[in-house]
Structures are given as C-alpha cells and as structure tokens.
Amino acid sequence: MIAQLSGADLAGRLTPSEAADALAGVLRAGLDPEGCPQRGAVPVPGGELLLMPAAAGGYAGVKIAGVAPGNAARGLPRITGSYLLLDGPTLRPLALLDGAALTALRTPAVSALALRHLAPRDRPLGLVLFGAGPQAYGHLEAVGAERELAGVTIVARAPDRAERLAAHARSLGLAARTGTPEDVADADLVLCCTTARTPLFDGRLVRAGATVVAVGSHEPDARETDTALVRRSAVYVESRAAALREAGDLLIPEAEGAIGPGHIAGTLADLVAGRHPAPERESGPRLFKSVGMAWEDLAVAIALFHASGTAGAT
C-alpha cells in the first residue's frame, strides 16, 4: 500500500541540516548531477507544470510541481505539487509526498550544503535576506543552523511582510530589522529568495569574501543578481549543464559578453568532494546559483520517507 504523506505528516521530520546531510550523502555515493534528466516544463492556463524525474541507489521518483502566479491573489501557495517515490528495481510506488512541503525543505537544504563550504566559520556573520515568503523563512532556519549570525536584515517589496519576518527572526533570538538593497555593502551573507526577474541590488556593493546565494529563478531570462556581481565572483552551481541551460543569473551576463561558459568555478559535488574549494576571502565574493534539480528532490524524499516511519510498512 502506498504511503500518503501530507505537509502535516512531513513537518518537522527533517531539519534543513539533516536534509543537507542527505544531499551530501548521495553525492558522496557517486551520483553525478551532470547526468540528471532535464526539468520538463509544460505551459498550462494557470501557469506552468514542472516534471522532475530522477533515480539514485534503490529508488526513483518524479515531482510534478505547479507554479501558479495568480495564487497569491487567491490566498493560495504559489508552488503546488506532489512527489511520487518509487522502488528503484521494480518501480513499485512507495509513497506520495506533498510536493510543496518537499520543495520548501529541499531548497534551503541545498543552500545550507553550499554554505557549509563557502561561508566563513571564524566569526558571526551579518545576513541580508531578500524575500519574505516561505523560502525566506526556510532559509533563515537553515542558515541559522549552519552559521552563527551577528544580525539579520530583511529586504522585501511588502514592508509589512518584511517586518513580520524580522519579528520572527527576533523571536529566534536574532538581532533583526528591515532594510534596503544598499545593506548588502555590510553583509557577510546575502540570500536571494524572491520571484524577482531583474537584479535585486548593485553587485558592486558586495564586498570581497561575502557569500551570495540566489535560489529564486530557474528561467534563462530571469535573474536576482546582476552582471557586476557575477563577473566579480567565484561562481558555484549544482550542475554546469543545468546552470548553462536555466540560470538567467549566468546566461544573461554571458549573452552580454561579460563572462564565458568557463566562468563557473565549481559545482556542489566539487565542494562536497573537496575538488574545488572556495577561494581565499580577499579574492572576491562567492556566488552559489541554484536552479533546483530532480536529484535533490529524490534525495530529500528518500530521507523523509525513512524519517516518517512508513518505509517498513510499504
């Protein structure tokens, strides 16, 4: 019998750090993200359906995610969907997981894994966080578990939502306030968790040694960071193939002639394996650009399946 795991069933089953451990585990086991199947995108009247299949170890799975821009006005989540987890050898369905809950955990976990290798450990870090939606909340938790934070500045289009997230951060014991894009000049960490299609801040302001993570877009014509930042930065991605297919943050500067395809310094797998470690702090910013990949959903879905206690019952 297939297990049905709702968002409530999945809540609290894994921390972002534990999910990051699961991601690191599949990479150490030999999974190559460069060979991961491409994301399928199907336009539909309400927005877009994304199909994301993957296989690793003894499992396979596919996420069907809906991106519905009009849902915000309806008071509904922008991201919907489900994840079907399968037994690898037989392709027998094992579990149907809430796709939105899976994505809400997976994306901060990917960022947390990157930050383990890119963000300094020698002092408390000042964070500027762009966005005030579910991913912003998830990233605040994930980063706070990986690094000590000296303070948090929230930058968002809606002042009331920015203040609510700042208040939430204060409830966690963090010094937090709302701010403006210019606050990146004093940041050690900059997290971009928005639906923006154009750059959020002036990349010339980001200081050498700062780490920027951008997760908001997987479209070639949308970006959260500008050409100036990308050109200055050591750039890391989940997969070169996926980034050069989907990451507008890199494709737009490349189209402008500001960078070439070889500008990418390394991948998440390189960082985990120690093949291309982060550069010295003084050499420039570090930028991790995530587009979200199917292997990540599978790794976290497997971990959630086992953490839920249903693995032995199917």
mmCIF file of C-alpha atoms in Angstrom, residues 6 59 287:
data_model
loop_
_atom_site.group_PDB
_atom_site.id
_atom_site.type_symbol
_atom_site.label_atom_id
_atom_site.label_comp_id
_atom_site.label_asym_id
_atom_site.label_seq_id
_atom_site.Cartn_x
_atom_site.Cartn_y
_atom_site.Cartn_z
ATOM 1 C CA SER A 6 0.848 15.269 3.660
ATOM 2 C CA TYR A 59 14.888 4.483 -5.520
ATOM 3 C CA LEU A 287 28.170 33.193 -5.570
#
